[in-house]
Every structure is written in structure tokens, then in C-alpha cells.
Amino acid sequence: MTDAALTGTAGRPSAMSARVQVALVLFALFALFPPVVIALDDPFLILIGTRILAYAIAAMALDLILGFGAMVSFGHAAYLGFGAYAVAVLSSFGIHDIALQILAAMAVSALFALVTGAISLRTRGVYFIMITLAFGQMAFFFFTSLSAYGGDDGYALSQRSTLFGMDLLRSNTVFYYATLGLLMGLFALCHLIVRSRFGRVLTGLRENRTRMQAIGFPPFRYQLTAFVISGCLTSVAGVVLANQAQFVSPAFMSWHRSGELIVMVVLGGIGTLSGAIGGAVAALLLEEFLGAVTEHWRLYFGIFLVLMVLFSPRGITGLVQQIKGSRR
Amino acid sequence: MSRLQVTNLCKSFGALKVTDDVSLDVAPGELHAIIGPNGAGKTTLVAQLSGEMRPDSGRITLDGRDITRMPMPQRVRMGLARSFQITQILPAFTVLENVALAVQARRGSSFRFFAPAAEDTGLNGAAMATLREAGLDDRAGVRASALSHGEHRRLELAIALATEPQVLLLDEPLAGVGGEEADAFVARLAAMKGRFTMLLIEHDMDAVFALADRVSVLVYGQIVASGPPDEVRSDPAVRTAYLGEEESA
Ligand SMILES: Nc1ncnc2c1ncn2[C@@H]1O[C@H](COP(=O)(O)OP(=O)(O)OP(=O)(O)O)[C@@H](O)[C@H]1O
Ligand SMILES: [Mg+2]
């Protein structure tokens, strides 16, 4: 029983409810954040909160392939970029509706993921990491040279996206809660996917590829499908980030960002979904906090990561379980 | 017509000929055993039959259909399943999940994204029936990595059975299993005889001569003898090349 509760990934009931429990606690904390911000009278914090929620979406989407499919994509920031530029490009044509922007972001992301995934999945391990990085950089340089949208310098957005033709998202607080709603909806979706027939095949391929082929599953089509789903979901985070910053630039899709997404997933504990959300919170808070204290924060963050990997290879999720286990 | 036919199969690793002009015919329902010393090329032969490895030359047919270049998953769907000498399981999955996934491979689409697979009674029911056959039903909820070696070997067999095969390639199913557990395993294989066409790789001579309809002896990649068990056992070439070695080992 304790063993099953510790494993967390193969879709056993106890592990499953642990995942949902952690997520629900996180969602409750997120929901309570705006009142705290109002009490503190620091409205800028709410924007930081929205940024954290957006990265939580992206990290969770990456966990779907990294944690459950053992596909370490080092080019996932490209999808943040597609999301952000979908907002910029469509709004420059007067299309401000967020649903249409998300649809466009997903369509472009699906196409990019389909093509680059089909090529990348011919390799594995370090080669897969390198080739996804290369494709990510290709997307980065494409937007760098897109002079109509400011090239390197980026492009300022004239307004927030609209929802059903209404200017609801202009309020930072409403926008925050809308993003939280997106995160919760997408978590539910990912949770269903990993427990479904498809999710089992994906997890099975992570566990033992030869075995899966020997019972009749050709890996490619399942892994590619997961790769496309993950790219589409990550682009939603890009749509949010563009609106949060009211600005888009190729910096959204630099390889540093891709690395940060991996760090979030690993920090939170791979293959848990809720861990990725927690990892995004922890990584961004540390970044804000250390960044305010010292300009060498990257160094300290690096040291922290090394310690984390040494002492809790299964991330924050593993740490929490260790603490829970030792209390029992 | 033979169910599984191998003609002039060759495979080399560099200068080492691991499969040297091997031809085999396995009739429907037959249990054909392959014996041979360590490193004779038995596992490599199974790997080529199952589609894990490509032969350099030669032909493999299943029910008359050429499958020499067919990928492994497609062969499985045609009814050709294998078990591995070195256990290949999904360690983080439960015993039931390991088998249910094999059932899933055969039944319905795996492009279903919403309904929880753990509550799929069709999958679980078929998986439990197979586990019962392999004597593992009481371990269904246990994580596969927590099983004993003997139980791993039974799970390996159960997974292969769950793909609903017509032809079973069993690569040393008894590897590392001894005593009563081995006897029970042999009894289980004996009970399966006739239901499947089986190619059995095995070191345990008692098991082979008790189970096999025909025996082929593989030495250095070549088949040096082939026939009914009694005939092969008394073949002088076989005694010197293989059985003698076995006794001294
Ligand atoms: N991928 C490979 N590359 C190079 N040599 C290999 C490879 N696989 C197997 N061999 C060699 O081929 C020969 C046959 O190996 P194989 O595993 O088929 O033997 P086997 O009859 O199954 O032996 P055992 O009884 O020990 O299981 C051995 O000498 C082995 O070292
Ligand atoms: Mg072998």
C-alpha cells in the first residue's frame, strides 16, 4: 500500500488520488492569492501570480511527455512563442478574441509538433534532446527575423484579449482567475489522458519499449500523438504570457526558457502533473526571491537544483512523500 | 502446410555467424523445441522470428505469408507472440495492468483519451482469466517489480498469452526456475500443448523431452540434428556436440 502510494505514475487508485489531492491544495492556495494581494496592497503581485499560473500550464504540458512518455523535449519554449505570437499576429489584424487566439496557437503548434516530432522521434536519449533543441532554436530565429512584429525587439500589444467579445480580462484579477480556470481545466484533461488507454500505452513505452512492441504497440504513433498534445497545451501558456506582459518577443522561446521548463518539471517531480505545477511555483518564486537579493541568483539556483537532485531525485513530490512517510 | 516456416536464414555479427543457414518447419499445434549450448544463437533466432532483428538473408513465413521484413508489432497482431529469456515487464505497473495492456493491444483502439483504463471491465476480465491460467491471479494487484523471479517468469508467459497468439515463441521460459516451481511450470506448458503452435527454447532436458513433439539441436548457429525426441537423444553427433557437454557442465 505504502509502496503503491509512493510510485505515483502507473495509474493506481491510491497514487491517482494523491495526485488530485496535491493539485486541489495548490488550486485552493492559488484561489486565495488575490485577496492576500489586496490585503498587501501590492497589485503588481497579481501579475506575478498570473505568470506563475501560465508556467504551471506549460510545465504540466511538458510533464505529459517528459514524465509519462520519457521524451525530454528541450525545445518546448517554441510553443510558448507560438502562443504569444498568435496573440500578437491576430490582434494586429483586429482579432482579439482569446478563444480564436488559442485555437490559432494550437493549430500552429500542432503542425510544428507533428513535423518536428516526426523527425525527432527517429532518435532517442541525448539525440532527442539535441534535435528538439535545434528545432526550438529554428523557431526562435524565425521570430527574431520577423521584422513586421519587431524582430529581436519584440512587439507591444495594444490591449488584452477579449472573452466572448467582452473586455473582461482587462482587470488583472479577473485575468488571474481566468488563467487559474484554464490551469484547472487542463489539469483535469491531462489527468484523464494519463489514466486512459492512450495514457497507459504512453506510460508503458516509458517503462519498457521492447515489451510494448512485443505485445503489438508500434511506439511512434503514440509518442507522436502525445508530443502534439503537449505542444498544443504549452501554447495556451504562451497566449496567457503575452496577455500578462502585454508584449511579445522571441525571448519567450529562447532555449533558456526550454531549460527552465524542464527544471520546473524535475524540481516538482516528474510524471505526477501536480508536481510540475508545484515546480513552476517553486522555481519562479525562487527566481523572484533570489533575483531580488543577489544578481548572482542563477548560481545559487543552480546549487539549489544540484542539492535537490542529490537529496530528492523525485523532486518536491518525493520530498513531501518522504516527510509524510517518516511521520507514519 | 506448416504454420511457421524458416528457410535458409542467415545472420552474422561481424565475422561471427550466429544464424547459419537455418531452416525449420513447425506444423500447426506442434511443440517444437530447440536446444543448444550457450551462445549457439537461440535467442538471436527468436529475435529474427519475432521481428526484433532483421536477418541478413533467408525467409520467414507465417501461415504461408512472408513476414521476413514485417515489424514486430504487426507480427504480434498476426498472432505471433514471444516471451523473453531476460524478463521484460513494465515494472511500475501492477501484474494485472501488465496483462491488461497486452489485452488492450488486441482489443479495440488505444487512441482513447478519456475513459479510465483501470475501470475497463473488458480488459480486466480477460487479463484476470489469463492470470489464472498462469497461476498469478492472487498477485494481480501487486506491483510487477515486487514479484519473485519465478513469478516474473510466469508473468512473462501470461503477457505473451494475453496477446491471443496462434504461435508462441518461448525463449527459455524456465530460466532460473527450479524445483517444484519448475515442475508446475512444465505442467502448465503441457496443458497448453495443442492450443498453440509453440517453438520452445529450453536448457532443461527433462522438460524438453517431456514436452516436445520435435527437437532441433542448434550448435554454432547451425541445426545439426532435427527429429522426434528419442531419435535426437540417441544421435551420436548430438551426444558429442551437446548432450555430453551438458553433463560435464
Ligand atoms: N547484438 C549482438 N551483437 C553482437 N554479438 C551478439 C549480439 N547478440 C548476440 N551476440 C552473440 O551471438 C552469439 C549468440 O547469442 P545468443 O544470445 O543468440 O545465444 P543463445 O543460444 O541464446 O545463448 P544462451 O543459451 O546463453 O541464451 C553469442 O556469441 C553472442 O555473444
Ligand atoms: Mg538465449
XYZ file of C-alpha atoms and ligand atoms in Angstrom:
609
model
C 0.000 0.000 0.000
C 2.711 2.461 1.006
C 4.690 1.205 -1.955
C 1.862 1.998 -4.336
C 1.344 5.423 -2.786
C 4.998 6.214 -3.369
C 5.152 5.296 -7.019
C 2.584 7.674 -8.321
C 2.597 7.086 -12.039
C 1.086 3.888 -13.286
C -2.460 4.974 -12.560
C -3.157 3.041 -9.376
C -6.108 4.452 -7.397
C -4.087 5.492 -4.318
C -1.443 7.207 -6.442
C -4.125 8.830 -8.523
C -5.961 10.364 -5.603
C -2.644 11.631 -4.196
C -2.090 13.479 -7.458
C -5.555 15.015 -7.319
C -5.212 15.882 -3.639
C -1.976 17.786 -4.165
C -3.463 19.594 -7.149
C -6.582 20.577 -5.200
C -4.477 22.015 -2.374
C -2.463 24.018 -4.906
C -5.613 25.271 -6.650
C -7.098 26.347 -3.296
C -3.913 28.276 -2.473
C -3.980 29.904 -5.912
C -7.622 30.901 -5.394
C -6.785 32.551 -2.074
C -3.884 34.530 -3.528
C -5.749 37.622 -4.892
C -7.394 38.522 -1.533
C -3.928 38.328 0.055
C -2.584 40.627 -2.646
C -5.383 43.124 -1.970
C -4.576 42.996 1.743
C -0.908 43.612 0.999
C -1.880 46.427 -1.365
C 0.700 45.409 -3.979
C -1.223 44.947 -7.267
C 1.945 44.006 -9.130
C 1.945 40.683 -7.279
C -1.167 39.549 -9.100
C 0.711 39.745 -12.399
C 3.500 37.649 -10.944
C 0.821 35.188 -9.881
C -0.591 35.039 -13.401
C 2.884 34.412 -14.769
C 3.323 31.529 -12.336
C -0.006 30.020 -13.416
C 0.995 30.283 -17.071
C 4.266 28.466 -16.446
C 2.406 25.893 -14.397
C 0.328 25.123 -17.507
C 3.461 24.826 -19.633
C 5.350 22.681 -17.114
C 2.368 20.362 -16.732
C 2.081 20.025 -20.508
C 5.783 19.195 -20.702
C 5.408 16.630 -17.913
C 2.893 14.813 -20.091
C 5.682 13.806 -22.478
C 8.728 14.134 -20.198
C 7.348 12.397 -17.133
C 4.875 9.990 -18.695
C 6.493 9.449 -22.072
C 10.218 9.797 -21.245
C 10.588 12.304 -24.097
C 12.862 15.092 -22.889
C 11.970 17.970 -25.192
C 14.496 20.786 -24.948
C 12.577 22.938 -27.395
C 9.266 23.415 -25.655
C 9.638 27.177 -25.322
C 8.870 27.321 -29.053
C 5.250 26.583 -28.178
C 5.177 29.420 -25.653
C 6.306 31.566 -28.569
C 3.604 30.265 -30.908
C 1.008 31.081 -28.275
C 2.396 34.558 -27.678
C 2.737 35.395 -31.361
C -0.741 34.031 -32.110
C -1.995 36.808 -29.843
C 0.260 39.439 -31.449
C -0.445 38.484 -35.050
C -4.207 38.020 -34.685
C -4.666 41.190 -32.662
C -2.718 43.146 -35.299
C -5.488 42.014 -37.667
C -8.142 43.103 -35.194
C -8.937 39.624 -33.868
C -8.837 39.957 -30.109
C -10.971 37.022 -29.041
C -8.917 34.762 -26.765
C -10.691 31.590 -27.876
C -9.759 32.241 -31.500
C -6.217 33.116 -30.455
C -5.890 29.883 -28.522
C -7.256 27.925 -31.484
C -4.745 29.545 -33.817
C -1.897 28.928 -31.357
C -2.882 25.271 -31.096
C -3.192 24.834 -34.843
C 0.292 26.204 -35.492
C 1.710 24.244 -32.573
C 0.089 21.011 -33.722
C 1.610 21.405 -37.168
C 5.060 22.274 -35.822
C 4.945 19.431 -33.286
C 3.772 16.976 -35.927
C 6.621 17.769 -38.302
C 9.450 18.245 -35.805
C 8.181 15.415 -33.596
C 8.076 13.001 -36.509
C 11.730 13.769 -37.199
C 12.894 13.978 -33.571
C 11.254 10.662 -32.637
C 13.582 8.869 -35.029
C 16.198 9.440 -32.336
C 16.259 8.781 -28.612
C 18.032 9.866 -25.444
C 20.583 12.652 -25.801
C 19.978 12.873 -29.547
C 16.301 13.554 -28.968
C 17.212 16.352 -26.553
C 19.634 17.878 -29.065
C 17.320 17.716 -32.056
C 14.353 19.214 -30.196
C 16.716 21.978 -29.044
C 17.713 22.577 -32.656
C 14.097 22.840 -33.795
C 13.357 25.169 -30.892
C 16.212 27.407 -31.991
C 14.900 27.353 -35.545
C 11.578 28.739 -34.325
C 13.428 31.292 -32.198
C 15.435 32.603 -35.136
C 12.373 32.671 -37.350
C 10.631 35.082 -34.985
C 13.843 37.055 -34.482
C 13.775 37.841 -38.183
C 10.069 38.645 -38.274
C 10.529 42.396 -38.686
C 6.792 43.138 -39.070
C 6.494 42.182 -35.401
C 9.606 43.952 -34.159
C 12.104 41.169 -34.804
C 14.506 40.913 -31.907
C 12.958 43.840 -30.055
C 9.521 42.340 -29.773
C 6.115 43.846 -30.214
C 3.902 45.682 -27.722
C 0.237 44.669 -27.593
C -2.369 47.401 -27.703
C -4.835 45.626 -25.418
C -5.655 42.422 -23.570
C -7.552 39.698 -25.400
C -11.312 39.726 -25.139
C -13.615 36.960 -23.979
C -16.884 36.447 -25.902
C -16.450 39.958 -27.312
C -16.264 41.483 -23.842
C -13.351 43.271 -22.265
C -13.493 41.065 -19.163
C -9.809 40.243 -18.983
C -8.712 43.858 -18.633
C -8.950 43.513 -14.864
C -5.765 41.839 -13.599
C -7.743 39.928 -11.005
C -10.290 38.576 -13.492
C -7.433 37.654 -15.826
C -5.712 35.843 -12.959
C -8.825 33.806 -12.178
C -9.404 33.069 -15.855
C -5.868 31.693 -16.046
C -6.466 29.624 -12.926
C -9.609 28.254 -14.588
C -7.549 27.285 -17.640
C -4.951 25.573 -15.471
C -7.619 23.587 -13.634
C -9.361 22.581 -16.850
C -6.125 21.484 -18.483
C -5.068 19.589 -15.365
C -8.345 17.676 -15.491
C -7.718 16.933 -19.158
C -4.140 15.709 -18.566
C -5.301 13.667 -15.594
C -7.870 11.900 -17.782
C -5.348 11.357 -20.560
C -2.713 9.687 -18.377
C -5.293 7.292 -16.931
C -6.868 6.436 -20.282
C -5.999 3.600 -22.639
C -3.778 6.015 -24.512
C -2.060 7.129 -21.310
C -1.319 3.537 -20.393
C 0.357 2.933 -23.721
C 2.411 6.110 -23.311
C 3.499 5.170 -19.787
C 4.155 1.608 -20.891
C 6.517 2.837 -23.592
C 8.396 4.795 -20.943
C 8.652 1.703 -18.766
C 9.782 -0.791 -21.394
C 9.734 -0.090 -25.091
C 10.737 -3.616 -26.171
C 7.956 -5.154 -24.120
C 5.411 -2.799 -25.655
C 6.494 -3.684 -29.177
C 6.367 -7.349 -28.263
C 2.696 -7.058 -27.315
C 1.876 -5.226 -30.528
C 2.261 -1.494 -29.946
C 4.256 0.446 -32.548
C 5.752 3.259 -30.375
C 5.979 6.040 -32.948
C 2.306 6.891 -33.441
C 1.566 7.041 -29.722
C 4.613 9.091 -28.851
C 3.993 11.489 -31.710
C 0.379 11.981 -30.645
C 1.486 12.778 -27.092
C 4.123 15.151 -28.431
C 1.496 17.039 -30.433
C -0.929 17.219 -27.496
C 1.838 18.532 -25.246
C 2.856 21.194 -27.767
C -0.750 22.381 -28.158
C -1.278 22.672 -24.414
C 2.019 24.512 -23.942
C 0.944 27.107 -26.486
C -2.021 28.006 -24.245
C 0.521 29.173 -21.674
C 2.063 31.393 -24.363
C -1.300 33.047 -25.040
C -1.569 33.845 -21.325
C 2.010 35.129 -21.080
C 1.557 37.536 -24.000
C -1.516 38.975 -22.291
C 0.202 39.097 -18.925
C 3.184 41.040 -20.273
C 1.156 42.938 -22.935
C 4.230 42.300 -25.003
C 5.721 39.511 -27.103
C 9.308 38.894 -28.151
C 11.464 35.980 -29.291
C 12.806 35.862 -25.727
C 9.685 33.834 -24.915
C 11.132 30.996 -26.929
C 14.840 31.094 -26.133
C 16.474 27.837 -25.137
C 16.857 29.164 -21.597
C 13.091 29.047 -21.300
C 13.012 25.471 -22.552
C 15.580 24.614 -19.908
C 13.567 26.378 -17.219
C 10.501 24.331 -18.126
C 12.492 21.121 -17.710
C 13.820 22.404 -14.380
C 10.267 23.062 -13.180
C 9.145 19.552 -14.043
C 12.191 17.915 -12.485
C 12.033 20.165 -9.437
C 8.409 19.242 -8.837
C 8.832 15.552 -9.508
C 8.378 14.053 -12.964
C 5.356 12.043 -14.006
C 2.980 13.497 -11.428
C 1.325 16.517 -13.193
C 0.687 18.234 -9.854
C 4.436 18.139 -9.193
C 5.047 20.168 -12.339
C 2.606 22.802 -11.088
C 4.369 22.937 -7.722
C 7.717 23.007 -9.521
C 6.672 26.037 -11.547
C 5.643 27.841 -8.357
C 8.880 26.943 -6.564
C 11.158 27.817 -9.499
C 9.546 31.187 -10.208
C 9.337 32.188 -6.529
C 12.985 31.294 -6.070
C 13.830 33.285 -9.164
C 11.908 36.339 -7.881
C 13.259 35.988 -4.378
C 16.897 35.254 -5.206
C 16.794 37.800 -8.017
C 15.810 40.486 -5.513
C 18.577 39.508 -3.087
C 21.516 38.984 -5.410
C 22.341 39.407 -9.057
C 24.143 36.048 -8.999
C 20.871 34.292 -8.313
C 21.362 31.840 -11.178
C 24.404 30.448 -9.402
C 22.525 29.911 -6.157
C 19.581 28.495 -8.028
C 21.957 26.066 -9.725
C 23.417 24.972 -6.390
C 19.907 24.521 -5.034
C 18.989 22.333 -8.015
C 22.043 20.127 -7.592
C 21.242 19.633 -3.901
C 17.648 18.863 -4.779
C 18.614 16.232 -7.317
C 21.123 14.708 -4.874
C 18.814 14.538 -1.891
C 15.419 14.167 -3.500
C 15.710 12.782 -7.018
C 11.931 12.656 -7.243
C 11.594 16.378 -6.699
C 9.313 18.182 -4.292
C 6.741 15.421 -4.658
C 9.325 12.907 -3.476
C 10.310 15.165 -0.597
C 6.722 15.554 0.560
C 6.226 11.807 0.403
C 9.413 11.197 2.388
C 8.224 13.571 5.098
C 4.764 12.021 5.134
C 6.307 8.535 5.216
C 8.625 9.304 8.137
C 5.701 10.656 10.158
C 3.718 7.480 9.710
C 1.022 -26.682 -44.610
C 3.383 -25.575 -41.921
C 2.338 -22.754 -39.669
C 5.795 -21.276 -39.194
C 8.414 -21.864 -41.836
C 12.012 -20.716 -41.851
C 14.153 -21.126 -44.954
C 17.909 -20.580 -45.226
C 18.010 -17.933 -42.540
C 21.407 -16.254 -42.033
C 22.583 -13.613 -39.597
C 26.111 -12.515 -38.687
C 27.504 -10.143 -36.118
C 30.680 -9.037 -37.874
C 32.624 -12.214 -38.584
C 30.505 -14.278 -36.192
C 27.833 -16.348 -37.943
C 25.107 -16.564 -35.336
C 22.421 -17.968 -37.609
C 23.965 -20.159 -40.271
C 21.569 -21.298 -42.961
C 18.804 -22.328 -40.566
C 15.663 -23.957 -41.956
C 12.738 -25.052 -39.829
C 9.152 -26.196 -40.284
C 6.694 -26.039 -37.455
C 3.327 -27.709 -38.092
C 0.088 -26.312 -36.624
C -0.335 -27.357 -32.989
C 3.167 -28.783 -32.795
C 5.577 -28.101 -29.951
C 8.993 -27.786 -31.498
C 11.900 -27.496 -29.072
C 15.273 -26.000 -29.859
C 18.183 -26.944 -27.673
C 21.806 -25.952 -27.882
C 24.752 -24.793 -25.795
C 25.176 -21.249 -24.520
C 25.869 -18.810 -27.307
C 24.557 -21.178 -30.008
C 22.311 -18.435 -31.380
C 18.952 -19.495 -29.971
C 17.904 -16.069 -28.704
C 19.119 -14.442 -31.915
C 16.937 -16.864 -33.884
C 13.888 -15.969 -31.783
C 14.707 -12.281 -32.222
C 14.575 -12.704 -36.001
C 11.382 -14.749 -35.921
C 9.677 -12.157 -33.713
C 10.841 -9.192 -35.782
C 13.159 -7.658 -33.201
C 16.107 -8.252 -35.553
C 16.393 -8.405 -39.327
C 18.045 -11.467 -40.829
C 20.831 -10.900 -43.382
C 19.156 -13.319 -45.753
C 16.550 -16.060 -45.824
C 12.807 -16.164 -45.453
C 10.285 -16.468 -42.652
C 6.642 -17.259 -43.370
C 3.652 -17.416 -41.055
C 0.742 -19.426 -42.486
C 2.354 -19.046 -45.879
C 2.651 -15.293 -45.657
C 6.129 -13.780 -45.930
C 6.848 -11.861 -42.719
C 10.638 -11.564 -43.076
C 10.588 -7.777 -43.131
C 7.467 -7.161 -41.086
C 7.917 -5.072 -37.913
C 7.422 -6.785 -34.563
C 4.094 -5.151 -33.529
C 2.485 -6.183 -36.810
C 3.614 -9.809 -36.386
C 2.063 -9.831 -32.929
C -1.223 -8.709 -34.384
C -0.958 -11.610 -36.855
C -0.800 -13.961 -33.884
C 2.936 -14.444 -33.387
C 3.918 -13.741 -29.763
C 7.153 -14.263 -27.877
C 8.438 -14.382 -24.347
C 11.888 -13.181 -23.383
C 14.769 -15.069 -21.798
C 15.504 -11.922 -19.781
C 12.174 -10.878 -18.284
C 10.651 -7.849 -19.997
C 7.876 -6.347 -17.914
C 6.540 -2.920 -17.036
C 7.964 -2.641 -13.516
C 5.838 0.292 -12.278
C 2.600 -1.336 -13.432
C 0.712 -3.917 -11.410
C 0.614 -7.523 -12.537
C -2.959 -7.001 -13.736
C -2.041 -3.826 -15.624
C 0.856 -5.593 -17.352
C -1.512 -8.231 -18.714
C -4.442 -5.851 -19.344
C -2.201 -3.754 -21.592
C -1.434 -6.825 -23.680
C -5.177 -7.486 -23.959
C -5.684 -3.841 -24.926
C -3.189 -4.233 -27.761
C -5.513 -6.798 -29.337
C -8.915 -5.373 -28.470
C -10.249 -2.034 -29.572
C -8.382 1.184 -30.178
C -5.719 2.615 -27.914
C -6.483 6.097 -29.188
C -8.999 6.589 -26.394
C -8.135 9.540 -24.237
C -10.809 9.946 -21.599
C -12.264 6.765 -20.111
C -10.040 5.370 -17.328
C -8.388 2.142 -18.475
C -8.279 0.794 -14.914
C -12.080 0.601 -14.899
C -12.348 -1.166 -18.254
C -14.055 -4.400 -17.214
C -13.495 -5.954 -20.635
C -9.732 -5.588 -20.320
C -9.580 -6.568 -16.661
C -11.784 -9.628 -17.102
C -9.692 -11.066 -19.914
C -6.498 -10.219 -18.042
C -7.687 -11.990 -14.893
C -8.570 -15.096 -16.887
C -5.048 -15.193 -18.301
C -3.516 -14.621 -14.870
C -5.493 -17.559 -13.532
C -4.073 -19.721 -16.290
C -0.542 -18.641 -15.378
C -1.216 -19.152 -11.661
C -0.767 -15.481 -10.824
C -4.325 -14.346 -10.115
C -3.642 -13.958 -6.395
C -0.877 -11.461 -7.230
C -2.955 -9.299 -9.595
C -2.775 -6.073 -7.558
C 0.949 -6.270 -6.787
C 3.491 -4.051 -8.481
C 5.301 -6.172 -11.061
C 8.717 -5.107 -9.765
C 7.855 -6.642 -6.375
C 7.416 -10.188 -7.727
C 9.835 -13.061 -7.122
C 11.898 -14.403 -10.004
C 9.618 -17.377 -10.523
C 6.578 -15.100 -10.572
C 8.313 -12.855 -13.098
C 8.711 -15.854 -15.390
C 5.017 -16.651 -15.048
C 4.083 -13.030 -15.733
C 6.292 -13.118 -18.824
C 4.276 -16.102 -20.067
C 0.937 -14.519 -19.085
C 1.716 -11.360 -21.069
C 2.511 -13.403 -24.173
C -0.696 -15.430 -23.754
C -2.781 -12.280 -23.323
C -1.947 -11.175 -26.868
C -4.113 -14.124 -28.010
C -1.408 -15.735 -30.134
C -1.573 -18.647 -32.519
C 2.159 -19.185 -32.473
C 4.196 -18.813 -29.282
C 7.966 -18.371 -29.256
C 9.176 -19.151 -25.748
C 12.799 -18.263 -25.041
C 13.867 -20.289 -22.003
C 10.672 -19.740 -20.017
C 12.157 -21.817 -17.183
C 15.405 -19.819 -16.946
C 16.413 -19.665 -13.305
C 13.322 -21.511 -12.083
C 13.881 -24.728 -10.139
C 12.289 -27.451 -8.019
C 8.544 -27.644 -7.623
C 8.044 -24.313 -9.298
C 9.686 -25.667 -12.460
C 7.530 -28.823 -12.356
C 4.383 -26.722 -12.077
C 5.576 -24.578 -14.980
C 6.188 -27.636 -17.176
C 2.713 -28.926 -16.290
C 1.281 -25.574 -17.356
C 3.101 -25.714 -20.699
C 1.945 -29.302 -21.182
C -1.648 -28.175 -20.631
C -1.206 -25.530 -23.321
C 0.006 -28.066 -25.904
C -2.176 -28.269 -28.976
C -3.868 -24.952 -28.290
C -0.914 -23.069 -29.673
C 1.860 -23.824 -32.053
C 4.965 -23.485 -29.923
C 8.652 -23.001 -30.512
C 10.327 -23.692 -27.195
C 13.917 -22.795 -26.426
C 14.947 -24.649 -23.306
C 18.010 -25.816 -21.422
C 16.162 -28.157 -19.098
C 16.483 -31.528 -20.883
C 13.820 -33.263 -18.818
C 11.359 -30.523 -19.721
C 12.275 -30.668 -23.404
C 11.980 -34.419 -23.771
C 8.729 -34.449 -21.802
C 7.065 -31.710 -23.840
C 8.415 -31.669 -27.379
C 6.938 -33.282 -30.457
C 10.123 -32.494 -32.337
C 13.553 -31.327 -31.242
C 16.178 -29.404 -33.206
C 19.723 -29.017 -31.989
C 21.458 -25.727 -32.704
C 25.240 -25.542 -32.407
C 27.267 -22.511 -33.555
C 24.285 -21.198 -35.470
C 23.680 -24.422 -37.392
C 20.999 -27.034 -36.946
C 22.975 -30.260 -36.507
C 20.038 -32.567 -35.854
C 16.284 -32.444 -36.013
C 13.595 -35.022 -35.326
C 11.456 -36.721 -32.695
C 12.931 -36.500 -29.161
C 14.042 -40.138 -28.916
C 15.812 -40.025 -32.241
C 17.642 -36.814 -31.378
C 18.585 -38.072 -27.952
C 20.332 -41.104 -29.398
C 22.005 -39.248 -32.263
C 25.758 -39.724 -31.726
C 26.636 -36.341 -33.228
C 24.289 -34.657 -30.801
C 25.684 -36.565 -27.841
C 29.211 -35.390 -28.512
C 28.315 -31.884 -29.656
C 25.845 -31.047 -26.997
C 24.472 -33.547 -24.555
C 27.932 -34.650 -23.462
C 28.862 -31.076 -22.744
C 25.689 -30.622 -20.747
C 26.630 -33.481 -18.417
C 30.113 -32.168 -17.712
C 28.800 -28.610 -17.188
N 23.691 -7.732 -30.653
C 24.758 -8.549 -30.733
N 25.933 -8.103 -31.224
C 26.994 -8.910 -31.307
N 27.006 -10.185 -30.907
C 25.867 -10.696 -30.393
C 24.699 -9.901 -30.265
N 23.710 -10.664 -29.719
C 24.260 -11.874 -29.503
N 25.560 -11.910 -29.901
C 26.437 -13.079 -29.888
O 25.831 -14.056 -30.678
C 26.003 -15.337 -30.116
C 24.666 -15.997 -29.934
O 23.947 -15.323 -28.896
P 22.501 -15.799 -28.431
O 22.089 -14.900 -27.334
O 21.611 -15.902 -29.591
O 22.804 -17.246 -27.856
P 21.849 -18.244 -27.080
O 21.890 -19.519 -27.804
O 20.520 -17.638 -26.834
O 22.639 -18.407 -25.692
P 22.078 -18.649 -24.213
O 21.860 -20.109 -24.069
O 23.194 -18.196 -23.351
O 20.852 -17.853 -24.048
C 26.785 -15.138 -28.828
O 28.147 -15.412 -29.101
C 26.574 -13.691 -28.517
O 27.682 -13.186 -27.832
Mg 19.471 -17.071 -25.225
